[in-house]
Coordinates of C-alpha atoms and ligand atoms in Angstrom, one line a residue:
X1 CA -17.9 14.7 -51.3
X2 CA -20.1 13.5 -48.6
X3 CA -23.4 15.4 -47.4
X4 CA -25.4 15.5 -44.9
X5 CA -28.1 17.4 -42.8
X6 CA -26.7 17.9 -39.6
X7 CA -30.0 18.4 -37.0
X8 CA -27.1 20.9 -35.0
X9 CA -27.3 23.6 -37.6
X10 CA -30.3 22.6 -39.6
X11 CA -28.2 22.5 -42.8
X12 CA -26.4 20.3 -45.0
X13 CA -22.7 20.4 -44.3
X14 CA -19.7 18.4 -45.9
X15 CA -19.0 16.0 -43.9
X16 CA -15.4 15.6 -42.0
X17 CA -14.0 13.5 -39.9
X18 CA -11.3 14.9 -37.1
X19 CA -9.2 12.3 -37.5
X20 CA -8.3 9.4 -39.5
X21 CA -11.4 7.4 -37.9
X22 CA -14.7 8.2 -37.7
X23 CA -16.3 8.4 -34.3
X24 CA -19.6 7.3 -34.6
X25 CA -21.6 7.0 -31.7
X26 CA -25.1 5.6 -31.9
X27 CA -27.7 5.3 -29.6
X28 CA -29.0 1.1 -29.3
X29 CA -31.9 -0.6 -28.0
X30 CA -33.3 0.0 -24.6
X31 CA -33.4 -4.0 -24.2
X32 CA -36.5 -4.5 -22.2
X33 CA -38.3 -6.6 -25.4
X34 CA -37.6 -7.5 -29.0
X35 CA -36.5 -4.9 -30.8
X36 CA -39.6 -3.5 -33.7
X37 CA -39.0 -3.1 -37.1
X38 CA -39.5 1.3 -36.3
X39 CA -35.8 1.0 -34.0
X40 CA -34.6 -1.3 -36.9
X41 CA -35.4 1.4 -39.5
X42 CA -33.0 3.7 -37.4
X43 CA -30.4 0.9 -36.7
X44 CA -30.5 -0.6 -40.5
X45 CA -30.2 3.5 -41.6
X46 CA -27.3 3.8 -39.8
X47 CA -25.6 0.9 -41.4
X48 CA -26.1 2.1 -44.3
X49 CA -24.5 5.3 -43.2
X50 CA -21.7 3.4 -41.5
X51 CA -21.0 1.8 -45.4
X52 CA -21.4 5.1 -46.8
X53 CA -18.5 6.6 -44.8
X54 CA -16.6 3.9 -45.4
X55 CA -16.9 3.8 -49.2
X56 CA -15.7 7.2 -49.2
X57 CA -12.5 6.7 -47.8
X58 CA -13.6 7.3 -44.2
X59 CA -13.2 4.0 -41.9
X60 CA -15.7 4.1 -38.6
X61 CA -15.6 3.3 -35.3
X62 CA -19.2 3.1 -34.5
X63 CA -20.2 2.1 -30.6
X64 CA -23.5 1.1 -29.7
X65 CA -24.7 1.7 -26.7
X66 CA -27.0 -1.3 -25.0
X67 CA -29.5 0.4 -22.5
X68 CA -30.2 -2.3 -20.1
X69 CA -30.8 -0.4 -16.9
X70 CA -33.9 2.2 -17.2
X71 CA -37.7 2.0 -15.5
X72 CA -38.6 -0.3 -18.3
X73 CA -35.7 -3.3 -17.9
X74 CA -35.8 -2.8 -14.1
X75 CA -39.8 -3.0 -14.0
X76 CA -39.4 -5.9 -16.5
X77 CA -36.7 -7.7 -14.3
X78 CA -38.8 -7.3 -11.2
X79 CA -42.1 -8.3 -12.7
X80 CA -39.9 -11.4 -13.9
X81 CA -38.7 -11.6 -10.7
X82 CA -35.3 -12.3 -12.6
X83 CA -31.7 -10.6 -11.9
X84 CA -31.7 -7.0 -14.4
X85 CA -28.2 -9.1 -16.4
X86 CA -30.4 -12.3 -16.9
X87 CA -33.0 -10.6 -18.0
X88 CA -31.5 -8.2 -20.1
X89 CA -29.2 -11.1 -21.3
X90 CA -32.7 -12.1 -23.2
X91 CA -33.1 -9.4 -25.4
X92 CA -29.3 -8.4 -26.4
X93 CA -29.0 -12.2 -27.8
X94 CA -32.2 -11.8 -29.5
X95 CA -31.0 -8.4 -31.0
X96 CA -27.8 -9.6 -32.0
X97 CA -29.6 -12.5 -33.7
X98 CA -31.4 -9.9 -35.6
X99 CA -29.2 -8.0 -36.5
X100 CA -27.0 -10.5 -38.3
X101 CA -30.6 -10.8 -40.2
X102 CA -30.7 -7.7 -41.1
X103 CA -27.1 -7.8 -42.3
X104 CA -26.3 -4.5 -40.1
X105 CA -22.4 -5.4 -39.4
X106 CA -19.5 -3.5 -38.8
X107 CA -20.2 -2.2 -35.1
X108 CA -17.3 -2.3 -33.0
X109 CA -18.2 -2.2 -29.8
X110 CA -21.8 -2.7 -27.9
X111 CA -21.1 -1.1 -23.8
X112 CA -23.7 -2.2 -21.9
X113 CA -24.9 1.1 -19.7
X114 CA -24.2 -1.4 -16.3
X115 CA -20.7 -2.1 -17.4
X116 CA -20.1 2.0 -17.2
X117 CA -22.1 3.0 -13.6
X118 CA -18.0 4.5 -12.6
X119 CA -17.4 6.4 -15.3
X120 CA -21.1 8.0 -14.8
X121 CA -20.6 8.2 -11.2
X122 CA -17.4 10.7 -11.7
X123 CA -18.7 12.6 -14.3
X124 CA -21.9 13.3 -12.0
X125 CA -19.1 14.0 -9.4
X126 CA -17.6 16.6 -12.0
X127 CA -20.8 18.3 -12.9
X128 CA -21.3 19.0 -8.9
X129 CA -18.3 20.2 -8.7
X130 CA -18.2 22.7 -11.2
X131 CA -21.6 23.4 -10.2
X132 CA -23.6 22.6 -13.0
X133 CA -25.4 19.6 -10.6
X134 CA -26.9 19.5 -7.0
X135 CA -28.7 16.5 -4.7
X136 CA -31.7 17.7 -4.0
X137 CA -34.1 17.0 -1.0
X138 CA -35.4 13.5 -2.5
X139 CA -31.7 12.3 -2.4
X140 CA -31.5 11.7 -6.7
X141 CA -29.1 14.5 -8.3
X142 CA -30.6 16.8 -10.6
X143 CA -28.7 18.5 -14.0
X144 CA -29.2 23.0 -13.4
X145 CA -30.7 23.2 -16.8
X146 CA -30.6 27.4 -16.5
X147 CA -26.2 27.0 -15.6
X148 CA -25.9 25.8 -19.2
X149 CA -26.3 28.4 -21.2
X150 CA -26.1 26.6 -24.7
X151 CA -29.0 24.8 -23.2
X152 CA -31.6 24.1 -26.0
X153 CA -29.1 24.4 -29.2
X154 CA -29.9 21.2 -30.5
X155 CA -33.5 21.5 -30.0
X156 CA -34.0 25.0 -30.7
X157 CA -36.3 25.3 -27.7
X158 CA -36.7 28.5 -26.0
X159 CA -34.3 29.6 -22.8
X160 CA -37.2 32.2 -21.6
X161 CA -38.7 28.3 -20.8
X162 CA -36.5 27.2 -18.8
X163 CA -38.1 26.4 -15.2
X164 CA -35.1 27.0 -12.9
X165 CA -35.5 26.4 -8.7
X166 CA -35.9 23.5 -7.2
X167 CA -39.6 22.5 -7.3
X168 CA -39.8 22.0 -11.0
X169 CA -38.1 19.0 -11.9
X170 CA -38.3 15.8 -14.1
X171 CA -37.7 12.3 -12.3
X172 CA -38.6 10.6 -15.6
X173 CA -36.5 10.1 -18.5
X174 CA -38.8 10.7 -21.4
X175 CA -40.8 14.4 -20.9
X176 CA -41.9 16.7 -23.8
X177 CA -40.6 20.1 -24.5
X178 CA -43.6 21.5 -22.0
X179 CA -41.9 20.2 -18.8
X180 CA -39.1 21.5 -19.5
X181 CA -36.8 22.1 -16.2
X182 CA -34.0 19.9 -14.4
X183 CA -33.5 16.4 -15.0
X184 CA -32.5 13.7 -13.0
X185 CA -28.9 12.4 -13.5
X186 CA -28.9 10.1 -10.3
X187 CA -32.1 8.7 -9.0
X188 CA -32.3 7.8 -5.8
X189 CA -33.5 4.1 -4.5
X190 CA -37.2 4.2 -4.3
X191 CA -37.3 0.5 -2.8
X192 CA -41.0 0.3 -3.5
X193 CA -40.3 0.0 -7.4
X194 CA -36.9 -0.7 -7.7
X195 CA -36.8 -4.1 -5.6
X196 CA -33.1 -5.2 -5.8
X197 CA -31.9 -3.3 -8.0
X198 CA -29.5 -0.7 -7.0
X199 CA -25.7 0.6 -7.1
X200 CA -24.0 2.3 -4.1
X201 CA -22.6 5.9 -4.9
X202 CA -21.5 8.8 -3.2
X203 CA -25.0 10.2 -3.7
X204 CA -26.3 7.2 -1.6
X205 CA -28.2 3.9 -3.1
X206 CA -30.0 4.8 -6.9
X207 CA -29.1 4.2 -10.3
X208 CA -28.1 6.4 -13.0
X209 CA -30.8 8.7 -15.3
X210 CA -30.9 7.5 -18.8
X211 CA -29.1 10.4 -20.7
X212 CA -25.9 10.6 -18.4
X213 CA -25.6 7.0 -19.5
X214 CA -24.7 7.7 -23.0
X215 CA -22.8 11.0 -22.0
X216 CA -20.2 8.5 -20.4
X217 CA -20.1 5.6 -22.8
X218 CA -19.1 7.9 -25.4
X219 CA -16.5 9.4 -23.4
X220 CA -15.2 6.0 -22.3
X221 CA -14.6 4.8 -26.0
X222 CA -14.1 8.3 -27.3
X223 CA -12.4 11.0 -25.2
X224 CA -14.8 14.7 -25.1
X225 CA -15.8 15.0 -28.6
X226 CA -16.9 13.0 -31.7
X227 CA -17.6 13.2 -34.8
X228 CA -21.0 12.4 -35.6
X229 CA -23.9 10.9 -33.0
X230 CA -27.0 8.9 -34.3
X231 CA -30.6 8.2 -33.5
X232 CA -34.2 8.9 -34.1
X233 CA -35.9 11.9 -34.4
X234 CA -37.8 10.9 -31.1
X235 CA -34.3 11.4 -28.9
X236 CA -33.4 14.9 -30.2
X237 CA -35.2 16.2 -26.9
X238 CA -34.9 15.5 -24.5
X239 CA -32.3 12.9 -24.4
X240 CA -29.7 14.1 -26.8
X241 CA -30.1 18.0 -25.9
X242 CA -29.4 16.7 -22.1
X243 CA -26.8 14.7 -23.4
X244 CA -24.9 17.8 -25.1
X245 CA -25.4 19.9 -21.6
X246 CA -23.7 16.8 -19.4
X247 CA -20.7 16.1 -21.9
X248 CA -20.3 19.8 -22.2
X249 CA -20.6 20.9 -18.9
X250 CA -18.3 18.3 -17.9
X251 CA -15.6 18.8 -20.4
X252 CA -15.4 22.2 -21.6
X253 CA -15.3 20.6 -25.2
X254 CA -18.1 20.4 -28.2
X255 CA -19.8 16.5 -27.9
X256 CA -20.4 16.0 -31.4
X257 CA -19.5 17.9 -35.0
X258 CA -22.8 16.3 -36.6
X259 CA -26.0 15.2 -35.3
X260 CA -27.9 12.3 -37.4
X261 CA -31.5 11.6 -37.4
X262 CA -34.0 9.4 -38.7
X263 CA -37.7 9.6 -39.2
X264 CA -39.9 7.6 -37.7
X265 CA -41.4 4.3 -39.4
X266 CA -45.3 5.2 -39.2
X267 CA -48.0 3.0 -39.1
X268 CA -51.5 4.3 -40.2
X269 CA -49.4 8.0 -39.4
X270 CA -48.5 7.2 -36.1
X271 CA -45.1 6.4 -34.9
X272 CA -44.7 2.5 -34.2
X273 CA -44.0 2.3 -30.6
X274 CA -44.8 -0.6 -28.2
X275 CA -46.7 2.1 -26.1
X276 CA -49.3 2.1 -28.8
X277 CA -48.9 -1.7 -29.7
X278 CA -48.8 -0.8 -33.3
X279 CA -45.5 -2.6 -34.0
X280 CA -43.8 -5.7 -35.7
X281 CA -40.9 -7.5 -34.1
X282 CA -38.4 -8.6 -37.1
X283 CA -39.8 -12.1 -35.9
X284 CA -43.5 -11.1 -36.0
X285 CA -42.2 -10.7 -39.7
X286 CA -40.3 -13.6 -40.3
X287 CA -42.7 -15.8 -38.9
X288 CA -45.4 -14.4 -42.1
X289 CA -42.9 -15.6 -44.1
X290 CA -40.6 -12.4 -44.9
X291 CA -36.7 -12.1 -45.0
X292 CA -34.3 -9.9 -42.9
X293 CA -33.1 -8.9 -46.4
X294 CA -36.6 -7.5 -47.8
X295 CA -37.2 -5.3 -44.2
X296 CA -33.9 -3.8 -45.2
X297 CA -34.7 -2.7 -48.8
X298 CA -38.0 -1.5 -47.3
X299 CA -35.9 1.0 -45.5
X300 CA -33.1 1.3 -47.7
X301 CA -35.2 2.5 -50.6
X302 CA -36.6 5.3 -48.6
X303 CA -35.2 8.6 -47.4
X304 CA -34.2 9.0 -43.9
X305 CA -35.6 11.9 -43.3
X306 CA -38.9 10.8 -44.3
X307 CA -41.6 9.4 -42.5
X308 CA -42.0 6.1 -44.0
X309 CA -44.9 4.3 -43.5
X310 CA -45.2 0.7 -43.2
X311 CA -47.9 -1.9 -44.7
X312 CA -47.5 -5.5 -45.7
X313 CA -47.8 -4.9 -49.5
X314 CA -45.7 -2.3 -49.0
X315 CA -43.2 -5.1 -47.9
X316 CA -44.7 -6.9 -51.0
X317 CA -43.4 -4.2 -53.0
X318 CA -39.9 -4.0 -52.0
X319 CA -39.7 -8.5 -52.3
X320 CA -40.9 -8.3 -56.3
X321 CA -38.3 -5.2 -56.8
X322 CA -35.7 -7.6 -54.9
X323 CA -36.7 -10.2 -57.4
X324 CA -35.8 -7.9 -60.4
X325 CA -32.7 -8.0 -59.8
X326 CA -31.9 -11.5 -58.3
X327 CA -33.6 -12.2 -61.7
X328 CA -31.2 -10.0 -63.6
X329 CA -27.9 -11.5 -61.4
X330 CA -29.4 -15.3 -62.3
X331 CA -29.1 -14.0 -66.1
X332 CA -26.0 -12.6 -65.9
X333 CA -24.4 -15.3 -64.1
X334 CA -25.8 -18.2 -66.7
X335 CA -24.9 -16.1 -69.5
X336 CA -23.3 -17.9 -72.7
X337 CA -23.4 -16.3 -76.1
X338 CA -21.1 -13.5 -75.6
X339 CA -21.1 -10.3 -78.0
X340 CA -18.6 -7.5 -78.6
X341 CA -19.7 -4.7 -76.7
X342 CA -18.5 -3.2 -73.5
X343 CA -20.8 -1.8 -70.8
X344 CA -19.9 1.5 -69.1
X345 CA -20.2 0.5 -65.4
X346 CA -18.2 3.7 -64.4
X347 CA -20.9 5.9 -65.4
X348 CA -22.9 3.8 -63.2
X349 CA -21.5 3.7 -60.4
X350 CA -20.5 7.9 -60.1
X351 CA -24.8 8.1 -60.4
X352 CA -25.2 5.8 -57.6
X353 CA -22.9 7.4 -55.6
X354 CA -23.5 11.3 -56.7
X355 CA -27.2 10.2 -55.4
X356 CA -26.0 8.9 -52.2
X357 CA -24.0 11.4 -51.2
X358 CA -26.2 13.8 -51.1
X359 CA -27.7 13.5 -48.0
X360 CA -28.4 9.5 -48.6
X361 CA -30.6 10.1 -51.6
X362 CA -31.7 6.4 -51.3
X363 CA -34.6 6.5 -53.4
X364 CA -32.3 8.3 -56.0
X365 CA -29.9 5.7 -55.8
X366 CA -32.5 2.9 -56.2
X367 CA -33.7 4.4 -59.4
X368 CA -30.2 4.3 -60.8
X369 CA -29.7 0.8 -59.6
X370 CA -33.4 0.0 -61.6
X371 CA -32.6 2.0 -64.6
X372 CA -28.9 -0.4 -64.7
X373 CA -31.4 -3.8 -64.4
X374 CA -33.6 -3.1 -67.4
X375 CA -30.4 -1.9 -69.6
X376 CA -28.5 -5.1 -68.4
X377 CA -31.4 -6.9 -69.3
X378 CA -31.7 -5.3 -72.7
X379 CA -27.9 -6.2 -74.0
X380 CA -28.4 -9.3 -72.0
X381 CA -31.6 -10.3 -74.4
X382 CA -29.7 -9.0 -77.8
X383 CA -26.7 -11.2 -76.6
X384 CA -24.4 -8.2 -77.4
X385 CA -22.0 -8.0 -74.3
X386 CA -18.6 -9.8 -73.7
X387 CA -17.6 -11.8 -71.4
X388 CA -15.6 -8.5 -70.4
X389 CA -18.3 -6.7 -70.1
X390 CA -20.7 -9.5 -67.9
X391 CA -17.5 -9.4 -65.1
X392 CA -17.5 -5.8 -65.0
X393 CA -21.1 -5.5 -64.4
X394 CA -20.9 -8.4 -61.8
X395 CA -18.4 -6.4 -59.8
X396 CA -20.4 -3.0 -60.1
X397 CA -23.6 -4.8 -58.0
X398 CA -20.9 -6.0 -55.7
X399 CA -19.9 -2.7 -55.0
X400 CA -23.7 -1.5 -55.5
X401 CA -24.3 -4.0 -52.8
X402 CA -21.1 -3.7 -50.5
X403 CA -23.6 0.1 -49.5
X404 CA -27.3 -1.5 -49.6
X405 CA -26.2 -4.8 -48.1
X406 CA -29.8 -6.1 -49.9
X407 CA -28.5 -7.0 -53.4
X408 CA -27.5 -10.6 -52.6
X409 CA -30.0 -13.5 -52.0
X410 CA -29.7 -15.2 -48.6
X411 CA -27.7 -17.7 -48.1
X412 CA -28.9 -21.4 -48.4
X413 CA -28.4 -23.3 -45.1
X414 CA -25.5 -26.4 -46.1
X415 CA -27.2 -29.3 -45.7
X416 CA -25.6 -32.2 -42.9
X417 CA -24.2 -34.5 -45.8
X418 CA -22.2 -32.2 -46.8
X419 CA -20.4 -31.8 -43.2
X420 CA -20.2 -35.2 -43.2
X421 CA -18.3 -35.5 -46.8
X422 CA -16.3 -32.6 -45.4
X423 CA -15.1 -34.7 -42.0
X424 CA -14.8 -37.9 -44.0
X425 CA -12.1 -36.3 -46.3
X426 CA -10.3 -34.3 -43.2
X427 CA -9.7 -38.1 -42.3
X428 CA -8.9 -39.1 -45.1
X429 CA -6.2 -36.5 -45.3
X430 CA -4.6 -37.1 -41.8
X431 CA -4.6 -40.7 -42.5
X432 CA -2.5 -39.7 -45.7
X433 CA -5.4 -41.3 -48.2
X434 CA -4.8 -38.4 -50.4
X435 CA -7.0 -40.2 -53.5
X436 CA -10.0 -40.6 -51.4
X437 CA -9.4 -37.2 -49.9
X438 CA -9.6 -36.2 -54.0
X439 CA -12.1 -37.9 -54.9
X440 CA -14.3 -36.9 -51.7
X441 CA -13.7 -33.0 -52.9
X442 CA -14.6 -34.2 -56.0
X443 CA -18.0 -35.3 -54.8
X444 CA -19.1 -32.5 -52.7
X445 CA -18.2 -30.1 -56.2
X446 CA -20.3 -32.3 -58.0
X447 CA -23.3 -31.8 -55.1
X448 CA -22.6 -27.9 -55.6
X449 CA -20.1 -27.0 -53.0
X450 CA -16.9 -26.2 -53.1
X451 CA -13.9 -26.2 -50.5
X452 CA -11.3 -24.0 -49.1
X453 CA -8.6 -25.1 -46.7
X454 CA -7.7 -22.5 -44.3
X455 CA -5.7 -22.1 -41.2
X456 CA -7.4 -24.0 -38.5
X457 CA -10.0 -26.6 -41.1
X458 CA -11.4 -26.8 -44.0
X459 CA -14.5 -24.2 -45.3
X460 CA -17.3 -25.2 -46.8
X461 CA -19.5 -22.8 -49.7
X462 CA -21.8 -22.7 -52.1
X463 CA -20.6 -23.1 -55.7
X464 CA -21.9 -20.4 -58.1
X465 CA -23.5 -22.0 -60.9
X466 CA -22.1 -19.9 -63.2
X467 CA -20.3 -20.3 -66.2
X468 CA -17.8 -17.2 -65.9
X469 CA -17.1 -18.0 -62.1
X470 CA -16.6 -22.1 -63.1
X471 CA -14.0 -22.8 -59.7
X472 CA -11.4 -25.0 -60.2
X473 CA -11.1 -27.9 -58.3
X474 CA -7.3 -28.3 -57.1
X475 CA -5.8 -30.0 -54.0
Ligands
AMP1 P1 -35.4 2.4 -27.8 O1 -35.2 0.9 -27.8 O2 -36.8 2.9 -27.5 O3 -34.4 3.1 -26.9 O4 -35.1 3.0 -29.3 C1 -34.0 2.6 -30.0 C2 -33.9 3.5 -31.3 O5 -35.0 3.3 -32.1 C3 -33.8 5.0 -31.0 O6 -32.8 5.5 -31.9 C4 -35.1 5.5 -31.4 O7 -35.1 6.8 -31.7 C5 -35.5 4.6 -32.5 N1 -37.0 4.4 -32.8 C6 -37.9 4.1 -31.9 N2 -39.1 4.1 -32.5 C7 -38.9 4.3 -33.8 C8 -39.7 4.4 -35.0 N3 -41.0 4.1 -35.0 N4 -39.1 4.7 -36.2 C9 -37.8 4.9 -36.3 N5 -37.0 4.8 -35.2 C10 -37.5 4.6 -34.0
ZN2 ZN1 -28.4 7.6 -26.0

């Protein structure tokens, strides 16, 4: 059974779902830039998470949020002097790009915080109403910290330090734990440094605070409560803790069963952050000649709740360990001189997983998955496995890898000729030369591909060059 530390009770807990799917809400990219490798150790973590649930019989629902209307994209946009979509439009194509590098899949749904001003608007509305809200004098409407009175819970902050009253409160979205009094869940037009950008509300002109955002995107895909909410340590206070108080006030229901979050990627033991320009962009990496694959084992080998702090050679480290075991795979796959002798994968595999469900014991996990390379290794050298015994272990680092999502080498781009061999025998086909279409399949096999007809064309792969996995070529 699944554990985890759940920051709400400061304890590990079993973890449950309500119902038969997960709802996983996690908080995305504030899209003002290129995302750094420190939010990708928090988004890539949560992937793994995502898998994790899965594996264990729990299928997820997991909505990220997209936060493309704060100071920092509006003062971006203006600066630009571009529209807040176009420029925004930027940096979510850019994410997306990297996360498909990063091989974080699986999330269903990405609101944008624009595409939900209504739903905020009413919830504000509803938090007036019942009091827990007021406009004050500047026109932007504040959040009564002191009317809450499971204020703090998730933050364990003190109540006696609550500033209640109307001069002390926060405009800002990010404060620390020192200024610590209402918050702003409507901000009223300030044309000086908001140029265009603006909504109409029953408040007047403004735009919405940051946290209320999320309150309402998770409401919109998920009703009052979920079941676990995601981010890094960095959002615990203020923005998740004035999360809770919004969603709570607003719907007399707990916001989330289990609170998930993830340390900070350090560099020389500071966080990495833009505001100390101490950071890599995915790209910055790519471009020194890295792989979206080897940032994720940087993070998947460490534990989440661990500072983890970057280097290059660290990033070294994790490529040579990757090599291990596309060494190992290579082995297996060109294996010939079979022997007798089973291997128990089973055993395996209830290590790996007894390590990652406890808490995501990652580096736990890793050491069983190192431990399985230098035994295959061994009865791969004495040539004493069947041919059995080689599929078995194939499937148990698919498996291994359908979690870490880092187990697989990159895909080879195909190169044009082999498009072109794949167009020549779709015409072929419709022109009912069924021996060339043959014998054009036959060629592109030869060249190291291999062809699948499905529904609407034809798909085009690379052929394992494996002895055990020889595909046959049919028509
Ligand atoms: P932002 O784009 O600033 O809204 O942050 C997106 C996500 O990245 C949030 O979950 C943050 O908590 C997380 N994050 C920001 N910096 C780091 C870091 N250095 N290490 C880990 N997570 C981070
Ligand atoms: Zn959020």
């Amino acid at each position: 059974m699944l554990q985890l530390y759940n920051t709400l009770s400061r304890r590990l807990e079993p973890f449950r779902a309500m119902g038969s799917k997960v709802k996983m809400y996690t908080c995305g990219p504030t899209v003002y830039g290129y995302a750094h490798i420190g939010n990708f150790r928090t988004f890539i973590t949560e992937d793994l998470l995502r898998r994790v649930l899965e594996v264990n019989g729990m299928p997820v629902i997991q909505v990220m949020n997209l936060t493309d209307v704060d100071d920092k994209t509006m003062r971006g946009a203006n600066e630009k002097g571009m529209s807040l979509r176009d420029y925004t439009d930027i940096y979510i194509k850019a994410f997306f790009e990297d996360l498909k590098s990063l091989r974080i899949e699986g999330i269903a749904h990405f609101p944008r915080a624009t595409d939900s001003i209504e739903s905020m608007l009413k919830m504000i509305q509803k938090l007036i109403d019942k009091g827990f809200a007021y406009q004050a004098e500047d026109k932007s409407v504040y959040f009564r910290v002191h009317a809450f009175k499971d204020y703090g819970k998730l933050s364990k902050i003190e109540r006696q330090s609550l500033v209640a009253g109307a001069s002390e409160r926060v405009h800002q979205d990010e404060y620390s734990k020192d200024n610590l009094c209402d918050f702003a869940l409507w901000k009223a037009y300030d044309p000086h440094h908001d140029g265009p950008i603006f909504w109409e509300s029953p408040f007047g002109r403004g735009r919405p605070g940051w946290h209320i955002e999320c309150s309402a995107m998770a409401q919109d895909f998920f009703g009052p409560t979920i079941d676990i909410h995601c981010g890094g340590v960095d959002l615990v206070f203020p923005h998740h803790e004035n999360e809770i108080a919004q969603s709570e006030c607003c719907h007399h229901a707990p916001f989330s069963h289990f609170w998930f979050h993830v340390e900070h990627l350090h560099v020389d033991g500071k966080k990495m952050s833009k505001s100390l320009n101490n950071f890599y962009t995915l790209r910055d990496l790519i471009g020194r000649g890295f792989s979206g694959r080897e940032i994720r084992g940087l993070v998947a080998q460490s534990h989440y709740r661990m500072p983890l702090n970057f280097t290059l050679d660290g990033l070294m480290g994790v490529r040579s360990s990757l090599e291990r075991i596309d060494q190992c795979l290579d082995r297996l796959k060109n294996y010939e001189e079979f022997g007798q002798e089973d291997f128990d994968t089973h055993s395996v595999y209830s290590m790996f997983m007894d390590a990652v469900n406890q808490d995501l014991n990652f580096p736990q996990a890793f050491a069983v998955l190192f431990e399985l390379v230098r035994d295959v290794n061994k009865v791969v050298d004495q040539k004493r496995i069947s041919l059995h015994a080689v599929h078995k272990i194939m499937q148990l680092f698919e498996s291994l890898d359908s979690i870490l999502g880092c187990l697989k080498k990159d895909e080879e781009p195909i190169p044009q000729m082999i498009y072109d061999l794949v167009d020549a025998r779709q015409l072929a086909r419709k022109e009912k030369r069924f021996q060339d279409a043959d014998s054009i399949r036959q060629e592109i096999y030869t060249l190291g591909y291999e062809l699948e007809d499905v529904m609407n064309g034809t798909k085009v792969k690379k052929r394992h060059q494996c002895n055990i996995q020889k595909s046959t070529v049919t028509d």
